[in-house]
mmCIF file of C-alpha atoms in Angstrom:
data_model
loop_
_atom_site.group_PDB
_atom_site.id
_atom_site.type_symbol
_atom_site.label_atom_id
_atom_site.label_comp_id
_atom_site.label_asym_id
_atom_site.label_seq_id
_atom_site.Cartn_x
_atom_site.Cartn_y
_atom_site.Cartn_z
ATOM 1 C CA MET G 1021 178.989 103.184 169.923
ATOM 2 C CA ILE G 1022 177.508 99.716 169.620
ATOM 3 C CA ASN G 1023 177.292 98.580 165.955
ATOM 4 C CA ARG G 1024 173.506 97.978 165.083
ATOM 5 C CA ARG G 1025 174.464 94.598 163.396
ATOM 6 C CA ALA G 1026 176.363 93.329 166.257
ATOM 7 C CA PHE G 1027 173.687 94.421 168.788
ATOM 8 C CA THR G 1028 170.940 92.596 166.871
ATOM 9 C CA LYS G 1029 173.022 89.433 166.739
ATOM 10 C CA ALA G 1030 173.529 89.488 170.473
ATOM 11 C CA VAL G 1031 169.886 89.940 171.143
ATOM 12 C CA GLY G 1032 168.410 87.841 168.174
ATOM 13 C CA LEU G 1033 166.777 85.235 170.485
ATOM 14 C CA GLY G 1034 165.038 88.048 172.453
ATOM 15 C CA VAL G 1035 163.863 89.701 169.307
ATOM 16 C CA ALA G 1036 162.331 86.486 167.986
ATOM 17 C CA ALA G 1037 160.722 85.821 171.223
ATOM 18 C CA THR G 1038 159.031 89.244 171.644
ATOM 19 C CA ALA G 1039 158.476 90.436 168.140
ATOM 20 C CA VAL G 1040 155.083 88.769 167.766
ATOM 21 C CA SER G 1041 153.280 91.133 170.104
ATOM 22 C CA ALA G 1042 155.358 94.183 169.260
ATOM 23 C CA GLY G 1043 152.427 96.018 167.481
ATOM 24 C CA SER G 1044 150.551 96.305 170.857
ATOM 25 C CA SER G 1045 149.655 94.224 173.751
ATOM 26 C CA SER G 1046 146.218 94.015 172.297
ATOM 27 C CA ASN G 1047 147.790 92.044 169.375
ATOM 28 C CA ALA G 1048 148.914 89.348 171.831
ATOM 29 C CA GLN G 1049 145.536 89.384 173.607
ATOM 30 C CA ALA G 1050 143.623 89.055 170.360
ATOM 31 C CA ALA G 1051 145.715 86.224 169.138
ATOM 32 C CA SER G 1052 145.191 84.371 172.518
ATOM 33 C CA ALA G 1053 141.424 84.847 172.275
ATOM 34 C CA ALA G 1054 141.319 83.648 168.654
ATOM 35 C CA GLY G 1055 142.697 80.413 169.692
ATOM 36 C CA SER G 1056 140.668 79.900 172.906
ATOM 37 C CA ASP G 1057 137.228 80.589 171.308
ATOM 38 C CA ARG G 1058 137.573 77.238 169.588
ATOM 39 C CA PRO G 1059 137.450 74.394 172.183
ATOM 40 C CA GLY G 1060 140.247 71.801 171.612
ATOM 41 C CA ARG G 1061 142.160 74.226 169.391
ATOM 42 C CA PRO G 1062 144.388 76.350 171.610
ATOM 43 C CA ALA G 1063 146.763 78.439 169.519
ATOM 44 C CA PRO G 1064 150.304 76.747 169.818
ATOM 45 C CA VAL G 1065 152.924 78.932 171.287
ATOM 46 C CA ILE G 1066 155.935 78.791 169.035
ATOM 47 C CA PRO G 1067 159.152 78.313 170.992
ATOM 48 C CA ALA G 1068 161.796 81.049 170.626
ATOM 49 C CA ILE G 1069 164.808 80.174 168.562
ATOM 50 C CA ALA G 1070 167.706 82.368 167.400
ATOM 51 C CA PRO G 1071 167.734 83.162 163.690
ATOM 52 C CA GLY G 1072 170.002 80.793 161.810
ATOM 53 C CA THR G 1073 169.418 77.795 164.060
ATOM 54 C CA HIS G 1074 168.803 75.595 161.046
ATOM 55 C CA THR G 1075 170.814 75.869 157.863
ATOM 56 C CA ALA G 1076 169.260 73.351 155.441
ATOM 57 C CA PHE G 1077 166.038 71.485 154.547
ATOM 58 C CA THR G 1078 166.048 67.719 154.814
ATOM 59 C CA ASP G 1079 163.379 66.888 152.389
ATOM 60 C CA LEU G 1080 163.666 68.454 148.890
ATOM 61 C CA LYS G 1081 161.292 67.353 146.160
ATOM 62 C CA ARG G 1082 160.080 68.258 142.578
ATOM 63 C CA VAL G 1083 156.687 68.161 140.987
ATOM 64 C CA ARG G 1084 155.259 68.803 137.611
ATOM 65 C CA ALA G 1085 152.864 71.735 137.908
ATOM 66 C CA GLY G 1086 151.343 73.791 134.986
ATOM 67 C CA VAL G 1087 154.265 75.077 132.904
ATOM 68 C CA LEU G 1088 156.798 74.225 135.581
ATOM 69 C CA ASP G 1089 158.654 71.482 137.268
ATOM 70 C CA ILE G 1090 158.764 73.076 140.693
ATOM 71 C CA GLY G 1091 161.311 72.395 143.296
ATOM 72 C CA TYR G 1092 160.236 72.678 146.816
ATOM 73 C CA ALA G 1093 161.057 71.815 150.353
ATOM 74 C CA GLU G 1094 158.610 70.026 152.610
ATOM 75 C CA ALA G 1095 158.547 69.508 156.379
ATOM 76 C CA GLY G 1096 155.881 68.281 158.934
ATOM 77 C CA PRO G 1097 153.268 65.610 158.900
ATOM 78 C CA LYS G 1098 151.939 64.597 155.571
ATOM 79 C CA HIS G 1099 148.295 64.933 156.668
ATOM 80 C CA GLY G 1100 148.658 68.110 158.752
ATOM 81 C CA PRO G 1101 147.045 71.407 157.763
ATOM 82 C CA VAL G 1102 149.047 73.011 155.073
ATOM 83 C CA VAL G 1103 151.077 76.204 155.166
ATOM 84 C CA ILE G 1104 152.747 77.429 151.885
ATOM 85 C CA CYS G 1105 155.694 79.750 152.400
ATOM 86 C CA LEU G 1106 156.622 82.002 149.584
ATOM 87 C CA HIS G 1107 159.981 83.778 149.301
ATOM 88 C CA GLY G 1108 160.760 87.024 147.598
ATOM 89 C CA TRP G 1109 163.701 88.514 145.701
ATOM 90 C CA PRO G 1110 166.795 88.224 145.940
ATOM 91 C CA TYR G 1111 166.058 85.341 148.335
ATOM 92 C CA ASP G 1112 165.029 81.707 148.046
ATOM 93 C CA ILE G 1113 163.460 78.978 150.185
ATOM 94 C CA HIS G 1114 166.208 79.471 152.831
ATOM 95 C CA SER G 1115 164.119 82.527 154.086
ATOM 96 C CA PHE G 1116 162.029 79.918 155.745
ATOM 97 C CA VAL G 1117 164.777 77.447 156.920
ATOM 98 C CA ASP G 1118 163.986 78.269 160.471
ATOM 99 C CA VAL G 1119 160.276 78.872 160.170
ATOM 100 C CA ALA G 1120 159.461 75.477 158.486
ATOM 101 C CA PRO G 1121 160.654 73.304 161.360
ATOM 102 C CA LEU G 1122 158.902 75.569 163.944
ATOM 103 C CA LEU G 1123 155.650 75.085 162.054
ATOM 104 C CA ALA G 1124 156.223 71.451 161.404
ATOM 105 C CA ASP G 1125 156.650 70.791 165.162
ATOM 106 C CA ALA G 1126 153.328 72.563 165.633
ATOM 107 C CA GLY G 1127 151.718 70.017 163.359
ATOM 108 C CA TYR G 1128 151.653 71.797 159.998
ATOM 109 C CA ARG G 1129 152.628 70.280 156.703
ATOM 110 C CA VAL G 1130 154.819 73.086 155.316
ATOM 111 C CA ILE G 1131 155.547 73.556 151.584
ATOM 112 C CA VAL G 1132 158.327 75.986 150.413
ATOM 113 C CA PRO G 1133 158.588 76.236 146.724
ATOM 114 C CA TYR G 1134 161.250 77.949 144.615
ATOM 115 C CA LEU G 1135 159.419 80.498 142.568
ATOM 116 C CA ARG G 1136 159.765 80.399 138.750
ATOM 117 C CA GLY G 1137 163.345 81.255 137.770
ATOM 118 C CA HIS G 1138 164.838 80.249 141.032
ATOM 119 C CA GLY G 1139 166.687 77.326 142.300
ATOM 120 C CA THR G 1140 165.474 73.782 141.084
ATOM 121 C CA THR G 1141 162.155 75.139 139.486
ATOM 122 C CA THR G 1142 162.492 74.856 135.605
ATOM 123 C CA PHE G 1143 160.179 75.567 132.753
ATOM 124 C CA VAL G 1144 158.939 72.261 131.139
ATOM 125 C CA LEU G 1145 159.301 73.619 127.608
ATOM 126 C CA PRO G 1146 162.073 75.866 126.289
ATOM 127 C CA THR G 1147 159.516 77.923 124.212
ATOM 128 C CA THR G 1148 157.515 78.960 127.250
ATOM 129 C CA VAL G 1149 157.656 82.917 127.737
ATOM 130 C CA ARG G 1150 159.956 83.715 130.626
ATOM 131 C CA ASN G 1151 157.255 85.821 132.094
ATOM 132 C CA ALA G 1152 157.236 87.006 135.799
ATOM 133 C CA GLN G 1153 154.008 89.201 136.030
ATOM 134 C CA GLN G 1154 152.194 88.801 139.264
ATOM 135 C CA SER G 1155 149.361 86.689 138.025
ATOM 136 C CA ALA G 1156 151.559 84.187 136.174
ATOM 137 C CA ILE G 1157 153.450 83.518 139.550
ATOM 138 C CA ALA G 1158 150.100 83.154 141.411
ATOM 139 C CA VAL G 1159 148.902 80.634 138.851
ATOM 140 C CA ASP G 1160 152.117 78.593 139.386
ATOM 141 C CA ILE G 1161 151.224 78.237 142.998
ATOM 142 C CA ILE G 1162 147.638 77.300 142.290
ATOM 143 C CA ALA G 1163 149.032 74.692 139.884
ATOM 144 C CA LEU G 1164 151.472 73.462 142.794
ATOM 145 C CA MET G 1165 148.482 73.077 145.105
ATOM 146 C CA ASP G 1166 146.503 71.181 142.399
ATOM 147 C CA ALA G 1167 149.654 68.903 141.733
ATOM 148 C CA LEU G 1168 149.903 68.144 145.425
ATOM 149 C CA LYS G 1169 146.079 67.815 145.864
ATOM 150 C CA ILE G 1170 145.948 70.530 148.495
ATOM 151 C CA HIS G 1171 142.623 72.250 148.390
ATOM 152 C CA LYS G 1172 143.306 74.996 150.858
ATOM 153 C CA ALA G 1173 146.243 76.364 152.699
ATOM 154 C CA VAL G 1174 147.438 79.158 154.905
ATOM 155 C CA LEU G 1175 149.710 81.384 152.803
ATOM 156 C CA ALA G 1176 152.514 83.281 154.097
ATOM 157 C CA GLY G 1177 155.183 85.244 152.332
ATOM 158 C CA PHE G 1178 157.264 88.425 151.925
ATOM 159 C CA ASP G 1179 158.236 90.593 148.955
ATOM 160 C CA TRP G 1180 157.368 88.634 145.698
ATOM 161 C CA GLY G 1181 155.775 86.017 147.916
ATOM 162 C CA SER G 1182 153.731 88.410 149.820
ATOM 163 C CA ARG G 1183 152.263 89.794 146.524
ATOM 164 C CA THR G 1184 151.787 86.295 145.099
ATOM 165 C CA ALA G 1185 149.906 85.247 148.298
ATOM 166 C CA GLY G 1186 147.759 88.353 148.203
ATOM 167 C CA VAL G 1187 146.966 87.725 144.583
ATOM 168 C CA ILE G 1188 145.776 84.276 145.210
ATOM 169 C CA ALA G 1189 143.724 85.433 148.282
ATOM 170 C CA ALA G 1190 142.135 88.045 145.976
ATOM 171 C CA LEU G 1191 141.394 85.916 142.960
ATOM 172 C CA TRP G 1192 140.914 82.265 144.540
ATOM 173 C CA PRO G 1193 139.954 82.987 148.222
ATOM 174 C CA GLU G 1194 138.354 79.548 148.366
ATOM 175 C CA ARG G 1195 141.916 78.170 148.137
ATOM 176 C CA VAL G 1196 143.238 80.323 151.049
ATOM 177 C CA LYS G 1197 142.470 79.422 154.726
ATOM 178 C CA ALA G 1198 144.391 82.535 156.035
ATOM 179 C CA LEU G 1199 147.020 84.888 154.891
ATOM 180 C CA VAL G 1200 150.301 86.300 156.535
ATOM 181 C CA PRO G 1201 151.587 89.014 154.157
ATOM 182 C CA VAL G 1202 154.581 90.819 155.135
ATOM 183 C CA SER G 1203 154.130 94.628 154.077
ATOM 184 C CA GLY G 1204 150.403 94.033 153.785
ATOM 185 C CA TYR G 1205 148.701 94.609 150.375
ATOM 186 C CA LEU G 1206 151.326 94.525 147.567
ATOM 187 C CA ILE G 1207 149.132 93.790 144.553
ATOM 188 C CA THR G 1208 150.704 95.774 141.763
ATOM 189 C CA HIS G 1209 148.531 98.330 140.147
ATOM 190 C CA VAL G 1210 150.589 99.054 137.058
ATOM 191 C CA PRO G 1211 148.977 102.426 135.907
ATOM 192 C CA SER G 1212 149.957 103.968 139.332
ATOM 193 C CA GLN G 1213 153.437 102.762 138.757
ATOM 194 C CA ARG G 1214 153.866 105.554 136.214
ATOM 195 C CA HIS G 1215 153.782 108.280 138.794
ATOM 196 C CA PRO G 1216 157.094 109.071 140.604
ATOM 197 C CA LEU G 1217 157.490 108.484 144.308
ATOM 198 C CA PRO G 1218 159.326 111.011 146.570
ATOM 199 C CA PRO G 1219 162.977 110.976 145.846
ATOM 200 C CA LYS G 1220 164.032 109.072 149.024
ATOM 201 C CA ALA G 1221 161.654 106.246 148.113
ATOM 202 C CA GLU G 1222 162.748 106.231 144.477
ATOM 203 C CA HIS G 1223 166.395 105.766 145.683
ATOM 204 C CA THR G 1224 165.382 102.843 147.728
ATOM 205 C CA TRP G 1225 164.127 101.117 144.471
ATOM 206 C CA TRP G 1226 167.425 101.849 142.568
ATOM 207 C CA TYR G 1227 167.760 98.227 141.245
ATOM 208 C CA GLN G 1228 164.221 98.298 139.626
ATOM 209 C CA TYR G 1229 165.380 101.191 137.430
ATOM 210 C CA TYR G 1230 168.676 99.516 136.826
ATOM 211 C CA PHE G 1231 166.998 96.438 135.513
ATOM 212 C CA ALA G 1232 164.978 98.627 133.135
ATOM 213 C CA THR G 1233 168.269 99.223 131.150
ATOM 214 C CA ASP G 1234 170.337 96.911 129.048
ATOM 215 C CA ARG G 1235 173.134 97.510 131.351
ATOM 216 C CA GLY G 1236 171.027 96.274 134.338
ATOM 217 C CA ARG G 1237 170.071 93.144 132.435
ATOM 218 C CA ALA G 1238 173.696 92.511 131.541
ATOM 219 C CA ALA G 1239 174.619 92.750 135.181
ATOM 220 C CA MET G 1240 172.038 90.117 136.073
ATOM 221 C CA GLU G 1241 173.325 87.834 133.193
ATOM 222 C CA THR G 1242 176.958 88.078 134.642
ATOM 223 C CA ARG G 1243 177.509 85.810 137.535
ATOM 224 C CA GLN G 1244 179.835 87.871 139.659
ATOM 225 C CA ASN G 1245 177.830 91.071 139.064
ATOM 226 C CA ARG G 1246 174.569 89.200 139.850
ATOM 227 C CA HIS G 1247 176.128 87.738 143.090
ATOM 228 C CA ASP G 1248 177.453 91.142 144.272
ATOM 229 C CA LEU G 1249 174.293 93.117 143.414
ATOM 230 C CA CYS G 1250 172.047 90.722 145.300
ATOM 231 C CA ARG G 1251 174.293 90.811 148.351
ATOM 232 C CA LEU G 1252 174.268 94.599 148.331
ATOM 233 C CA VAL G 1253 170.424 94.429 148.339
ATOM 234 C CA TRP G 1254 170.459 92.113 151.364
ATOM 235 C CA GLU G 1255 172.832 94.581 153.175
ATOM 236 C CA GLU G 1256 170.702 97.664 152.398
ATOM 237 C CA VAL G 1257 167.223 96.212 153.050
ATOM 238 C CA SER G 1258 168.206 94.466 156.276
ATOM 239 C CA PRO G 1259 170.346 96.830 158.153
ATOM 240 C CA SER G 1260 170.457 95.050 161.473
ATOM 241 C CA TRP G 1261 170.804 91.467 160.238
ATOM 242 C CA ASP G 1262 174.372 90.037 160.571
ATOM 243 C CA PHE G 1263 173.634 87.148 158.151
ATOM 244 C CA GLY G 1264 177.177 86.153 157.372
ATOM 245 C CA ASP G 1265 178.796 84.788 154.172
ATOM 246 C CA ALA G 1266 177.433 81.150 154.576
ATOM 247 C CA ALA G 1267 173.722 82.264 154.800
ATOM 248 C CA PHE G 1268 174.056 84.393 151.642
ATOM 249 C CA GLU G 1269 175.906 81.663 149.674
ATOM 250 C CA ARG G 1270 173.260 79.091 150.435
ATOM 251 C CA THR G 1271 170.579 81.407 148.873
ATOM 252 C CA ALA G 1272 172.877 82.634 146.082
ATOM 253 C CA ALA G 1273 173.070 79.131 144.720
ATOM 254 C CA ALA G 1274 169.390 79.603 143.630
ATOM 255 C CA PHE G 1275 170.451 82.495 141.477
ATOM 256 C CA GLU G 1276 172.261 80.066 139.114
ATOM 257 C CA ASN G 1277 169.001 78.942 137.563
ATOM 258 C CA PRO G 1278 169.427 79.568 133.754
ATOM 259 C CA ASP G 1279 166.109 81.599 133.723
ATOM 260 C CA TYR G 1280 166.939 83.783 136.778
ATOM 261 C CA ALA G 1281 168.095 86.913 135.009
ATOM 262 C CA ALA G 1282 165.178 86.791 132.478
ATOM 263 C CA ILE G 1283 162.563 86.315 135.245
ATOM 264 C CA VAL G 1284 163.948 88.995 137.481
ATOM 265 C CA VAL G 1285 164.330 91.592 134.825
ATOM 266 C CA HIS G 1286 160.787 90.896 133.392
ATOM 267 C CA ASN G 1287 159.241 91.060 136.825
ATOM 268 C CA TYR G 1288 160.529 94.639 137.457
ATOM 269 C CA ARG G 1289 160.027 95.928 133.904
ATOM 270 C CA TRP G 1290 156.401 94.569 133.831
ATOM 271 C CA ARG G 1291 155.675 96.410 137.062
ATOM 272 C CA LEU G 1292 156.796 99.629 135.635
ATOM 273 C CA GLY G 1293 154.783 99.052 132.429
ATOM 274 C CA LEU G 1294 158.062 98.658 130.389
ATOM 275 C CA ALA G 1295 157.333 95.010 129.398
ATOM 276 C CA ASP G 1296 154.241 93.240 128.182
ATOM 277 C CA GLY G 1297 152.555 90.249 129.976
ATOM 278 C CA GLU G 1298 150.934 87.361 128.375
ATOM 279 C CA ARG G 1299 147.362 87.476 127.024
ATOM 280 C CA ARG G 1300 146.525 84.272 128.828
ATOM 281 C CA TYR G 1301 146.751 86.276 132.192
ATOM 282 C CA ASP G 1302 144.762 89.342 131.010
ATOM 283 C CA ARG G 1303 141.583 88.442 132.744
ATOM 284 C CA HIS G 1304 143.339 87.991 135.981
ATOM 285 C CA GLU G 1305 145.128 91.288 135.741
ATOM 286 C CA GLN G 1306 141.967 93.137 134.813
ATOM 287 C CA LEU G 1307 140.480 91.812 138.095
ATOM 288 C CA LEU G 1308 143.560 92.889 140.034
ATOM 289 C CA ALA G 1309 143.652 96.326 138.419
ATOM 290 C CA ALA G 1310 140.318 97.021 140.320
ATOM 291 C CA ARG G 1311 142.418 96.642 143.615
ATOM 292 C CA PRO G 1312 140.251 93.926 144.949
ATOM 293 C CA VAL G 1313 139.591 93.520 148.786
ATOM 294 C CA ILE G 1314 141.074 90.490 150.422
ATOM 295 C CA THR G 1315 138.262 88.708 152.506
ATOM 296 C CA VAL G 1316 140.299 85.843 154.080
ATOM 297 C CA PRO G 1317 141.582 86.023 157.595
ATOM 298 C CA ALA G 1318 144.794 87.896 157.588
ATOM 299 C CA ILE G 1319 147.668 89.016 159.937
ATOM 300 C CA THR G 1320 149.790 91.611 158.357
ATOM 301 C CA LEU G 1321 153.537 92.055 159.433
ATOM 302 C CA ASP G 1322 155.630 95.216 158.965
ATOM 303 C CA PRO G 1323 159.193 94.985 159.735
ATOM 304 C CA ALA G 1324 160.244 98.153 161.475
ATOM 305 C CA LEU G 1325 163.452 98.588 159.588
ATOM 306 C CA ASP G 1326 162.189 97.630 156.189
ATOM 307 C CA PRO G 1327 163.180 100.655 153.984
ATOM 308 C CA PHE G 1328 160.396 100.011 151.483
ATOM 309 C CA LEU G 1329 157.721 100.725 154.193
ATOM 310 C CA ALA G 1330 156.352 104.349 154.357
ATOM 311 C CA SER G 1331 155.162 103.451 157.887
ATOM 312 C CA THR G 1332 154.602 100.447 160.000
ATOM 313 C CA ASP G 1333 151.291 101.003 161.398
ATOM 314 C CA GLY G 1334 149.416 99.362 158.547
ATOM 315 C CA THR G 1335 147.010 102.192 158.029
ATOM 316 C CA GLY G 1336 148.143 102.653 154.382
ATOM 317 C CA TYR G 1337 146.638 99.253 153.250
ATOM 318 C CA ARG G 1338 144.115 98.398 156.035
ATOM 319 C CA ARG G 1339 141.113 99.183 153.768
ATOM 320 C CA PHE G 1340 142.045 96.151 151.470
ATOM 321 C CA PHE G 1341 141.500 93.595 154.246
ATOM 322 C CA ALA G 1342 137.748 92.969 154.908
ATOM 323 C CA GLY G 1343 137.978 89.720 156.880
ATOM 324 C CA ALA G 1344 139.281 88.942 160.494
ATOM 325 C CA TYR G 1345 142.409 90.945 160.749
ATOM 326 C CA GLU G 1346 145.334 91.814 162.874
ATOM 327 C CA HIS G 1347 148.430 93.951 162.235
ATOM 328 C CA ARG G 1348 151.772 93.363 163.951
ATOM 329 C CA VAL G 1349 155.111 95.104 163.908
ATOM 330 C CA LEU G 1350 158.427 93.322 164.073
ATOM 331 C CA PRO G 1351 160.947 95.647 165.925
ATOM 332 C CA ASP G 1352 164.620 95.808 164.868
ATOM 333 C CA ILE G 1353 163.822 93.615 161.830
ATOM 334 C CA GLY G 1354 164.459 94.294 158.058
ATOM 335 C CA HIS G 1355 162.957 93.174 154.847
ATOM 336 C CA ASN G 1356 163.721 89.406 155.072
ATOM 337 C CA ALA G 1357 161.215 89.024 158.003
ATOM 338 C CA PRO G 1358 160.901 85.245 158.221
ATOM 339 C CA GLN G 1359 164.680 84.563 158.259
ATOM 340 C CA GLU G 1360 165.425 87.507 160.555
ATOM 341 C CA ALA G 1361 162.448 86.736 162.993
ATOM 342 C CA PRO G 1362 161.451 83.189 162.434
ATOM 343 C CA THR G 1363 159.708 82.806 165.764
ATOM 344 C CA ALA G 1364 157.537 85.983 165.262
ATOM 345 C CA PHE G 1365 156.714 84.916 161.729
ATOM 346 C CA ALA G 1366 155.707 81.295 162.609
ATOM 347 C CA GLN G 1367 153.717 82.584 165.584
ATOM 348 C CA ALA G 1368 151.674 84.867 163.110
ATOM 349 C CA VAL G 1369 151.053 81.977 160.946
ATOM 350 C CA VAL G 1370 149.552 79.722 163.606
ATOM 351 C CA ASP G 1371 147.524 82.733 165.069
ATOM 352 C CA ALA G 1372 146.125 83.564 161.495
ATOM 353 C CA ASP G 1373 145.068 80.029 161.089
ATOM 354 C CA ARG G 1374 142.758 80.563 164.253
ATOM 355 C CA LEU G 1375 141.379 84.043 163.373
#
């Protein structure tokens, strides 16, 4: 029997080339039409590359933005249309190490920030609460846009990044040109988190409950345990991705941020209603508790092998998207969609920009 990881590695280039239209042939037709109905703005066709073609960013920067000094990678022309790519947990900016040059070559200015508690992003003041509730992270990205004088951008992300992009699109739609959220609508509704999921789904979220304990916090504060736990999550949620030691270690360096454990633990405890947020974000959270509809153009992506997805047809969250919309499925791809399927992810970005 062929090992699924080995098989995917062998056909990685083909997956990247074909995944963009995998939801149905009508998706590809709709994307083509979206570009062709604007004279002079045909949708670029992103060239297929194998995942792992690029391993590093060439332009790393820092900027003071709100309560943070944000570290970020930048690629592409300075005055190009802006795409902001947002990573999840346990990942970092390298989830977009192949996506960024693809978008840069298509004429976009690509910004890939380390989220708070990750990599070179640090708090300006030692007294600032190490808070990772959803609206706090969203405010960080608005502050980054303000610091870089970016009025509007395409937002694209997965996991924490998808949630953050969705929060911004819901609360500040005037700042979002288009949206590409992996797994669709991920805005957290804390009251509903008190209700148990089916046992199999609860099992998938094991680390969330681990972090609710002092034992889990201690694990995240211990370098080797943190390293091994995060690698285990990579293996479980991306069952077909043969990522290798080097790729993981490049990202694991971001976990050495001194605030990493506090930010990660608070994020998951807050989601479960086990940790308080800050009062400064109460107004935002009250608006988000109403499950606001997202009105900006969006292409949602569901990786077929992501264990967190109840299904991949997008029907569970379709009602939350009221603007121009497409849904796509990425076959044979796990949770870390941009790094596993960079061509498909980049194509979704340029197509969303033309919805």
